[in-house]
PDB file of C-alpha atoms in Angstrom:
ATOM      1  CA  LYS A   1      -8.351 -21.489   2.208  1.00  0.00           C
ATOM      2  CA  GLN A   2      -5.385 -19.519   2.967  1.00  0.00           C
ATOM      3  CA  GLU A   3      -1.738 -21.291   2.752  1.00  0.00           C
ATOM      4  CA  VAL A   4       1.401 -19.522   3.583  1.00  0.00           C
ATOM      5  CA  THR A   5       4.895 -21.042   2.135  1.00  0.00           C
ATOM      6  CA  GLN A   6       8.218 -19.723   3.056  1.00  0.00           C
ATOM      7  CA  ILE A   7      11.472 -20.297   1.288  1.00  0.00           C
ATOM      8  CA  PRO A   8      13.828 -21.639   2.271  1.00  0.00           C
ATOM      9  CA  ALA A   9      13.559 -23.392   5.490  1.00  0.00           C
ATOM     10  CA  ALA A  10      16.470 -22.807   6.541  1.00  0.00           C
ATOM     11  CA  LEU A  11      19.592 -20.729   5.247  1.00  0.00           C
ATOM     12  CA  SER A  12      23.192 -20.050   6.513  1.00  0.00           C
ATOM     13  CA  VAL A  13      25.420 -17.435   5.334  1.00  0.00           C
ATOM     14  CA  PRO A  14      28.321 -15.675   6.610  1.00  0.00           C
ATOM     15  CA  GLU A  15      28.603 -12.472   7.962  1.00  0.00           C
ATOM     16  CA  GLY A  16      28.142  -9.508   6.118  1.00  0.00           C
ATOM     17  CA  GLU A  17      26.083 -10.923   3.201  1.00  0.00           C
ATOM     18  CA  ASN A  18      22.623  -9.490   2.300  1.00  0.00           C
ATOM     19  CA  LEU A  19      20.039 -12.057   1.929  1.00  0.00           C
ATOM     20  CA  VAL A  20      16.402 -12.422   1.096  1.00  0.00           C
ATOM     21  CA  LEU A  21      13.937 -14.535   2.526  1.00  0.00           C
ATOM     22  CA  ASN A  22      10.758 -15.373   0.643  1.00  0.00           C
ATOM     23  CA  CYS A  23       6.955 -16.048   1.569  1.00  0.00           C
ATOM     24  CA  SER A  24       4.089 -16.605  -0.552  1.00  0.00           C
ATOM     25  CA  PHE A  25       0.563 -16.943  -0.263  1.00  0.00           C
ATOM     26  CA  THR A  26      -2.307 -18.506  -1.982  1.00  0.00           C
ATOM     27  CA  ASP A  27      -5.286 -15.839  -1.611  1.00  0.00           C
ATOM     28  CA  SER A  28      -4.403 -12.002  -2.573  1.00  0.00           C
ATOM     29  CA  ALA A  29      -7.536 -11.328  -0.726  1.00  0.00           C
ATOM     30  CA  ILE A  30      -5.306 -10.066   2.446  1.00  0.00           C
ATOM     31  CA  TYR A  31      -5.582  -7.279   4.791  1.00  0.00           C
ATOM     32  CA  ASN A  32      -1.839  -7.236   5.383  1.00  0.00           C
ATOM     33  CA  LEU A  33       1.663  -9.068   5.747  1.00  0.00           C
ATOM     34  CA  GLN A  34       3.564  -9.162   8.948  1.00  0.00           C
ATOM     35  CA  TRP A  35       7.047 -10.374   8.872  1.00  0.00           C
ATOM     36  CA  PHE A  36       8.274 -11.442  12.425  1.00  0.00           C
ATOM     37  CA  ARG A  37      11.368 -12.772  14.213  1.00  0.00           C
ATOM     38  CA  GLN A  38      11.165 -15.699  16.848  1.00  0.00           C
ATOM     39  CA  ASP A  39      14.298 -16.883  19.104  1.00  0.00           C
ATOM     40  CA  PRO A  40      14.534 -20.664  19.996  1.00  0.00           C
ATOM     41  CA  GLY A  41      12.057 -21.263  22.798  1.00  0.00           C
ATOM     42  CA  LYS A  42      10.959 -17.601  23.069  1.00  0.00           C
ATOM     43  CA  GLY A  43       7.861 -15.412  21.236  1.00  0.00           C
ATOM     44  CA  LEU A  44       7.297 -13.755  18.388  1.00  0.00           C
ATOM     45  CA  THR A  45       8.836  -9.964  18.010  1.00  0.00           C
ATOM     46  CA  SER A  46       6.962  -7.994  14.905  1.00  0.00           C
ATOM     47  CA  LEU A  47       9.529  -6.709  12.231  1.00  0.00           C
ATOM     48  CA  LEU A  48       7.476  -4.735   9.744  1.00  0.00           C
ATOM     49  CA  LEU A  49       3.839  -4.958   8.919  1.00  0.00           C
ATOM     50  CA  ILE A  50       3.184  -4.075   5.416  1.00  0.00           C
ATOM     51  CA  GLN A  51      -0.502  -3.070   4.547  1.00  0.00           C
ATOM     52  CA  SER A  52      -2.558  -4.574   1.470  1.00  0.00           C
ATOM     53  CA  SER A  53      -2.274  -1.439  -0.308  1.00  0.00           C
ATOM     54  CA  GLN A  54       1.000  -0.664   0.518  1.00  0.00           C
ATOM     55  CA  ARG A  55       4.344  -1.660  -1.599  1.00  0.00           C
ATOM     56  CA  GLU A  56       7.208  -2.135   0.628  1.00  0.00           C
ATOM     57  CA  GLN A  57       8.321  -1.207   4.382  1.00  0.00           C
ATOM     58  CA  THR A  58      11.833  -0.331   5.626  1.00  0.00           C
ATOM     59  CA  SER A  59      13.145  -0.738   9.082  1.00  0.00           C
ATOM     60  CA  GLY A  60      16.670  -0.027   9.472  1.00  0.00           C
ATOM     61  CA  ARG A  61      18.429  -3.188   7.583  1.00  0.00           C
ATOM     62  CA  LEU A  62      15.306  -4.687   7.174  1.00  0.00           C
ATOM     63  CA  ASN A  63      13.145  -4.041   4.079  1.00  0.00           C
ATOM     64  CA  ALA A  64       9.909  -6.219   3.099  1.00  0.00           C
ATOM     65  CA  SER A  65       7.831  -5.916  -0.092  1.00  0.00           C
ATOM     66  CA  LEU A  66       4.592  -7.161  -1.025  1.00  0.00           C
ATOM     67  CA  ASP A  67       3.271  -8.051  -4.514  1.00  0.00           C
ATOM     68  CA  LYS A  68      -0.133  -9.123  -3.658  1.00  0.00           C
ATOM     69  CA  SER A  69      -1.656  -9.838  -6.839  1.00  0.00           C
ATOM     70  CA  SER A  70       1.026 -12.811  -7.385  1.00  0.00           C
ATOM     71  CA  GLY A  71       0.660 -13.711  -3.540  1.00  0.00           C
ATOM     72  CA  ARG A  72       4.370 -12.991  -2.684  1.00  0.00           C
ATOM     73  CA  SER A  73       6.321 -10.945  -0.237  1.00  0.00           C
ATOM     74  CA  THR A  74       9.945 -10.890   0.415  1.00  0.00           C
ATOM     75  CA  LEU A  75      12.031  -9.816   3.532  1.00  0.00           C
ATOM     76  CA  TYR A  76      15.432  -8.010   2.840  1.00  0.00           C
ATOM     77  CA  ILE A  77      18.141  -8.198   5.108  1.00  0.00           C
ATOM     78  CA  ALA A  78      21.138  -6.244   4.356  1.00  0.00           C
ATOM     79  CA  ALA A  79      24.810  -6.549   5.429  1.00  0.00           C
ATOM     80  CA  SER A  80      23.433  -9.808   7.762  1.00  0.00           C
ATOM     81  CA  GLN A  81      25.039 -10.158  11.506  1.00  0.00           C
ATOM     82  CA  PRO A  82      25.308 -12.763  13.996  1.00  0.00           C
ATOM     83  CA  GLY A  83      22.776 -11.397  15.714  1.00  0.00           C
ATOM     84  CA  ASP A  84      20.279 -11.761  13.289  1.00  0.00           C
ATOM     85  CA  SER A  85      20.355 -15.888  13.534  1.00  0.00           C
ATOM     86  CA  ALA A  86      16.608 -16.425  14.511  1.00  0.00           C
ATOM     87  CA  THR A  87      13.909 -17.800  12.442  1.00  0.00           C
ATOM     88  CA  TYR A  88      11.768 -15.196  10.590  1.00  0.00           C
ATOM     89  CA  LEU A  89       7.884 -15.976  10.207  1.00  0.00           C
ATOM     90  CA  CYS A  90       5.722 -14.316   7.172  1.00  0.00           C
ATOM     91  CA  ALA A  91       1.987 -14.343   8.360  1.00  0.00           C
ATOM     92  CA  VAL A  92      -1.079 -12.859   6.329  1.00  0.00           C
ATOM     93  CA  ARG A  93      -4.390 -11.281   7.766  1.00  0.00           C
ATOM     94  CA  PRO A  94      -6.982 -12.310   5.904  1.00  0.00           C
ATOM     95  CA  GLY A  95      -9.554 -10.245   4.460  1.00  0.00           C
ATOM     96  CA  GLY A  96     -12.561 -10.815   6.040  1.00  0.00           C
ATOM     97  CA  TYR A  97     -10.933 -12.024   9.254  1.00  0.00           C
ATOM     98  CA  SER A  98      -8.664 -10.831  12.055  1.00  0.00           C
ATOM     99  CA  THR A  99      -6.514 -13.556  13.024  1.00  0.00           C
ATOM    100  CA  LEU A 100      -2.993 -14.539  11.362  1.00  0.00           C
ATOM    101  CA  THR A 101      -2.166 -17.036   8.804  1.00  0.00           C
ATOM    102  CA  PHE A 102       1.586 -17.959   9.517  1.00  0.00           C
ATOM    103  CA  GLY A 103       3.799 -20.018   7.102  1.00  0.00           C
ATOM    104  CA  LYS A 104       6.403 -23.046   8.663  1.00  0.00           C
ATOM    105  CA  GLY A 105       9.056 -19.826   8.981  1.00  0.00           C
ATOM    106  CA  THR A 106      12.942 -19.462   7.520  1.00  0.00           C
ATOM    107  CA  MET A 107      15.464 -20.858  10.237  1.00  0.00           C
ATOM    108  CA  LEU A 108      18.578 -18.414   9.341  1.00  0.00           C
ATOM    109  CA  LEU A 109      22.074 -18.804  11.038  1.00  0.00           C
ATOM    110  CA  VAL A 110      24.555 -16.405  10.194  1.00  0.00           C
ATOM    111  CA  SER A 111      28.429 -17.349  10.996  1.00  0.00           C
ATOM    112  CA  PRO A 112      30.771 -14.759  12.031  1.00  0.00           C
TER     113      PRO A 112
ATOM    114  CA  ASP B   1       7.297  -3.598  31.197  1.00  0.00           C
ATOM    115  CA  THR B   2       4.014  -2.920  29.052  1.00  0.00           C
ATOM    116  CA  GLY B   3       4.525  -6.077  26.421  1.00  0.00           C
ATOM    117  CA  VAL B   4       2.246  -8.901  26.385  1.00  0.00           C
ATOM    118  CA  SER B   5       3.002 -11.360  29.355  1.00  0.00           C
ATOM    119  CA  GLN B   6       2.139 -14.739  29.690  1.00  0.00           C
ATOM    120  CA  ASP B   7       2.109 -16.926  32.906  1.00  0.00           C
ATOM    121  CA  PRO B   8       3.385 -19.516  33.681  1.00  0.00           C
ATOM    122  CA  ARG B   9       6.779 -19.416  31.271  1.00  0.00           C
ATOM    123  CA  HIS B  10       6.522 -23.548  31.486  1.00  0.00           C
ATOM    124  CA  LYS B  11       4.716 -25.821  32.642  1.00  0.00           C
ATOM    125  CA  ILE B  12       4.911 -30.060  33.125  1.00  0.00           C
ATOM    126  CA  THR B  13       1.964 -31.776  33.793  1.00  0.00           C
ATOM    127  CA  LYS B  14       1.104 -35.246  33.913  1.00  0.00           C
ATOM    128  CA  ARG B  15      -1.582 -36.448  31.627  1.00  0.00           C
ATOM    129  CA  GLY B  16      -5.354 -36.219  32.318  1.00  0.00           C
ATOM    130  CA  GLN B  17      -4.282 -33.546  34.806  1.00  0.00           C
ATOM    131  CA  ASN B  18      -6.260 -29.897  34.346  1.00  0.00           C
ATOM    132  CA  VAL B  19      -3.974 -26.835  33.343  1.00  0.00           C
ATOM    133  CA  THR B  20      -4.628 -23.238  33.048  1.00  0.00           C
ATOM    134  CA  PHE B  21      -2.480 -20.243  31.681  1.00  0.00           C
ATOM    135  CA  ARG B  22      -2.833 -16.553  31.771  1.00  0.00           C
ATOM    136  CA  CYS B  23      -2.038 -13.782  29.149  1.00  0.00           C
ATOM    137  CA  ASP B  24      -1.912 -10.218  30.253  1.00  0.00           C
ATOM    138  CA  PRO B  25      -2.222  -7.966  26.667  1.00  0.00           C
ATOM    139  CA  ILE B  26      -1.076  -4.168  26.310  1.00  0.00           C
ATOM    140  CA  SER B  27      -3.123  -2.297  28.700  1.00  0.00           C
ATOM    141  CA  GLU B  28      -5.172  -0.150  25.498  1.00  0.00           C
ATOM    142  CA  HIS B  29      -5.547  -3.371  23.168  1.00  0.00           C
ATOM    143  CA  ASN B  30      -9.010  -4.336  22.906  1.00  0.00           C
ATOM    144  CA  ARG B  31      -8.153  -7.515  20.835  1.00  0.00           C
ATOM    145  CA  LEU B  32      -6.993 -10.791  22.263  1.00  0.00           C
ATOM    146  CA  TYR B  33      -5.676 -13.858  20.266  1.00  0.00           C
ATOM    147  CA  TRP B  34      -4.421 -17.232  21.496  1.00  0.00           C
ATOM    148  CA  TYR B  35      -2.053 -19.442  19.262  1.00  0.00           C
ATOM    149  CA  ARG B  36      -0.560 -22.795  19.429  1.00  0.00           C
ATOM    150  CA  GLN B  37       2.643 -23.773  17.761  1.00  0.00           C
ATOM    151  CA  THR B  38       4.201 -27.010  17.839  1.00  0.00           C
ATOM    152  CA  LEU B  39       8.118 -27.565  17.404  1.00  0.00           C
ATOM    153  CA  GLY B  40       9.125 -26.684  13.218  1.00  0.00           C
ATOM    154  CA  GLN B  41       5.593 -25.306  12.664  1.00  0.00           C
ATOM    155  CA  GLY B  42       4.513 -21.574  12.583  1.00  0.00           C
ATOM    156  CA  PRO B  43       2.002 -20.516  15.411  1.00  0.00           C
ATOM    157  CA  GLU B  44      -1.955 -21.785  14.715  1.00  0.00           C
ATOM    158  CA  PHE B  45      -4.865 -20.066  15.467  1.00  0.00           C
ATOM    159  CA  LEU B  46      -7.009 -21.335  18.227  1.00  0.00           C
ATOM    160  CA  THR B  47      -9.184 -18.161  19.355  1.00  0.00           C
ATOM    161  CA  TYR B  48     -10.023 -14.498  19.732  1.00  0.00           C
ATOM    162  CA  PHE B  49     -11.311 -11.895  21.481  1.00  0.00           C
ATOM    163  CA  GLN B  50     -12.805  -8.507  20.942  1.00  0.00           C
ATOM    164  CA  ASN B  51     -13.295  -6.734  24.026  1.00  0.00           C
ATOM    165  CA  GLU B  52     -14.804  -9.681  26.383  1.00  0.00           C
ATOM    166  CA  ALA B  53     -16.435 -11.010  23.532  1.00  0.00           C
ATOM    167  CA  GLN B  54     -14.948 -14.371  22.331  1.00  0.00           C
ATOM    168  CA  LEU B  55     -15.649 -13.970  18.382  1.00  0.00           C
ATOM    169  CA  GLU B  56     -13.624 -16.546  16.578  1.00  0.00           C
ATOM    170  CA  LYS B  57     -12.715 -20.396  17.420  1.00  0.00           C
ATOM    171  CA  SER B  58     -10.687 -22.378  15.600  1.00  0.00           C
ATOM    172  CA  ARG B  59     -11.448 -25.999  14.425  1.00  0.00           C
ATOM    173  CA  LEU B  60      -8.427 -26.947  16.583  1.00  0.00           C
ATOM    174  CA  LEU B  61     -10.287 -25.884  19.867  1.00  0.00           C
ATOM    175  CA  SER B  62     -11.786 -29.082  21.043  1.00  0.00           C
ATOM    176  CA  ASP B  63     -14.096 -28.953  23.725  1.00  0.00           C
ATOM    177  CA  ARG B  64     -11.455 -29.488  26.152  1.00  0.00           C
ATOM    178  CA  PHE B  65     -10.576 -26.433  25.470  1.00  0.00           C
ATOM    179  CA  SER B  66     -12.138 -23.233  27.076  1.00  0.00           C
ATOM    180  CA  ALA B  67     -11.038 -19.615  26.657  1.00  0.00           C
ATOM    181  CA  GLU B  68     -11.981 -16.501  28.951  1.00  0.00           C
ATOM    182  CA  ARG B  69     -11.556 -12.679  28.955  1.00  0.00           C
ATOM    183  CA  PRO B  70     -13.939 -11.777  31.495  1.00  0.00           C
ATOM    184  CA  LYS B  71     -13.123  -8.351  31.993  1.00  0.00           C
ATOM    185  CA  GLY B  72     -11.804  -7.419  28.426  1.00  0.00           C
ATOM    186  CA  SER B  73      -8.575  -7.011  30.082  1.00  0.00           C
ATOM    187  CA  PHE B  74      -6.440 -10.500  30.612  1.00  0.00           C
ATOM    188  CA  SER B  75      -7.546 -13.986  29.224  1.00  0.00           C
ATOM    189  CA  THR B  76      -7.145 -17.241  30.783  1.00  0.00           C
ATOM    190  CA  LEU B  77      -7.057 -20.445  28.427  1.00  0.00           C
ATOM    191  CA  GLU B  78      -7.950 -23.890  30.311  1.00  0.00           C
ATOM    192  CA  ILE B  79      -7.166 -27.424  29.125  1.00  0.00           C
ATOM    193  CA  GLN B  80      -8.723 -29.886  30.498  1.00  0.00           C
ATOM    194  CA  ARG B  81      -7.795 -33.639  30.311  1.00  0.00           C
ATOM    195  CA  THR B  82      -5.023 -32.676  29.144  1.00  0.00           C
ATOM    196  CA  GLU B  83      -3.164 -35.071  26.360  1.00  0.00           C
ATOM    197  CA  GLN B  84       0.359 -35.704  25.462  1.00  0.00           C
ATOM    198  CA  GLY B  85      -0.480 -34.334  21.587  1.00  0.00           C
ATOM    199  CA  ASP B  86      -1.034 -30.941  23.657  1.00  0.00           C
ATOM    200  CA  SER B  87       2.520 -30.192  24.204  1.00  0.00           C
ATOM    201  CA  ALA B  88       3.475 -27.157  22.607  1.00  0.00           C
ATOM    202  CA  MET B  89       3.893 -23.746  23.178  1.00  0.00           C
ATOM    203  CA  TYR B  90       1.019 -22.138  23.172  1.00  0.00           C
ATOM    204  CA  LEU B  91       1.313 -17.846  22.329  1.00  0.00           C
ATOM    205  CA  CYS B  92      -0.811 -15.031  23.324  1.00  0.00           C
ATOM    206  CA  ALA B  93      -1.199 -11.966  21.333  1.00  0.00           C
ATOM    207  CA  SER B  94      -2.908  -8.286  21.684  1.00  0.00           C
ATOM    208  CA  SER B  95      -3.696  -5.520  19.202  1.00  0.00           C
ATOM    209  CA  PHE B  96      -5.525  -2.583  18.820  1.00  0.00           C
ATOM    210  CA  GLY B  97      -7.786  -2.776  16.012  1.00  0.00           C
ATOM    211  CA  LEU B  98     -11.496  -1.501  14.630  1.00  0.00           C
ATOM    212  CA  SER B  99     -13.192  -3.812  12.095  1.00  0.00           C
ATOM    213  CA  SER B 100     -10.841  -3.034   9.284  1.00  0.00           C
ATOM    214  CA  SER B 101      -7.814  -1.324  10.700  1.00  0.00           C
ATOM    215  CA  TYR B 102      -4.218  -1.882  10.635  1.00  0.00           C
ATOM    216  CA  ASN B 103      -4.076  -4.175  13.978  1.00  0.00           C
ATOM    217  CA  GLU B 104      -0.745  -5.082  13.971  1.00  0.00           C
ATOM    218  CA  GLN B 105      -0.132  -8.111  16.382  1.00  0.00           C
ATOM    219  CA  PHE B 106       2.030  -7.910  19.052  1.00  0.00           C
ATOM    220  CA  PHE B 107       3.094 -11.273  20.882  1.00  0.00           C
ATOM    221  CA  GLY B 108       4.025 -12.446  24.543  1.00  0.00           C
ATOM    222  CA  PRO B 109       6.852 -14.638  25.456  1.00  0.00           C
ATOM    223  CA  GLY B 110       4.631 -17.591  25.445  1.00  0.00           C
ATOM    224  CA  THR B 111       3.581 -20.303  27.514  1.00  0.00           C
ATOM    225  CA  ARG B 112       5.693 -23.855  27.001  1.00  0.00           C
ATOM    226  CA  LEU B 113       3.432 -26.914  27.980  1.00  0.00           C
ATOM    227  CA  THR B 114       4.745 -30.212  28.251  1.00  0.00           C
ATOM    228  CA  VAL B 115       2.148 -33.016  29.091  1.00  0.00           C
ATOM    229  CA  LEU B 116       3.911 -36.436  30.353  1.00  0.00           C
TER     230      LEU B 116
END
């Protein structure tokens, strides 16, 4: 059974810092990995999707990397802003399935 | 707005009552998913449709839960005889996918269910 772990569970940083969120998964047989953002009480916003054949994806200040063989992904946020405060969720699509398996998320607080 | 929409956004009900939620996916998406999220947890998969066919159901989906997607467009999720443990955020997502394709999932705003 695929399990996804996100470390740290919570992170508090001052504005302007670069930061890294970590995601690990137990079964490397995945189709893709998706990073989401969730604001309190809201739905999920897709940030980046990395196919299993890719090593990284970039969107603006966000960069996500994937090391499938070691079962790890990182989300790098450059020059953090208070508006980045949210919970960040990592999800993998296991091979042979169409659904996503999620981690519990990292709650990020960026203070001015 | 062409995103995924869900209705209602909030539902408060008494234990034992039936509730029904609706999800309207992005119009060209053939796949539709239901997930449930409790406080402090990531979403957990409930069920998935490709067009009108329900292809996967989680063990979390007890006999009290039923989902339909009658014309391959919108979907409904019904919970019968609600229990306090059903209190959660119910999330709907859609994607356009073939068997081994890109399949990026886009989520709606969710329906927050509170069972008293």
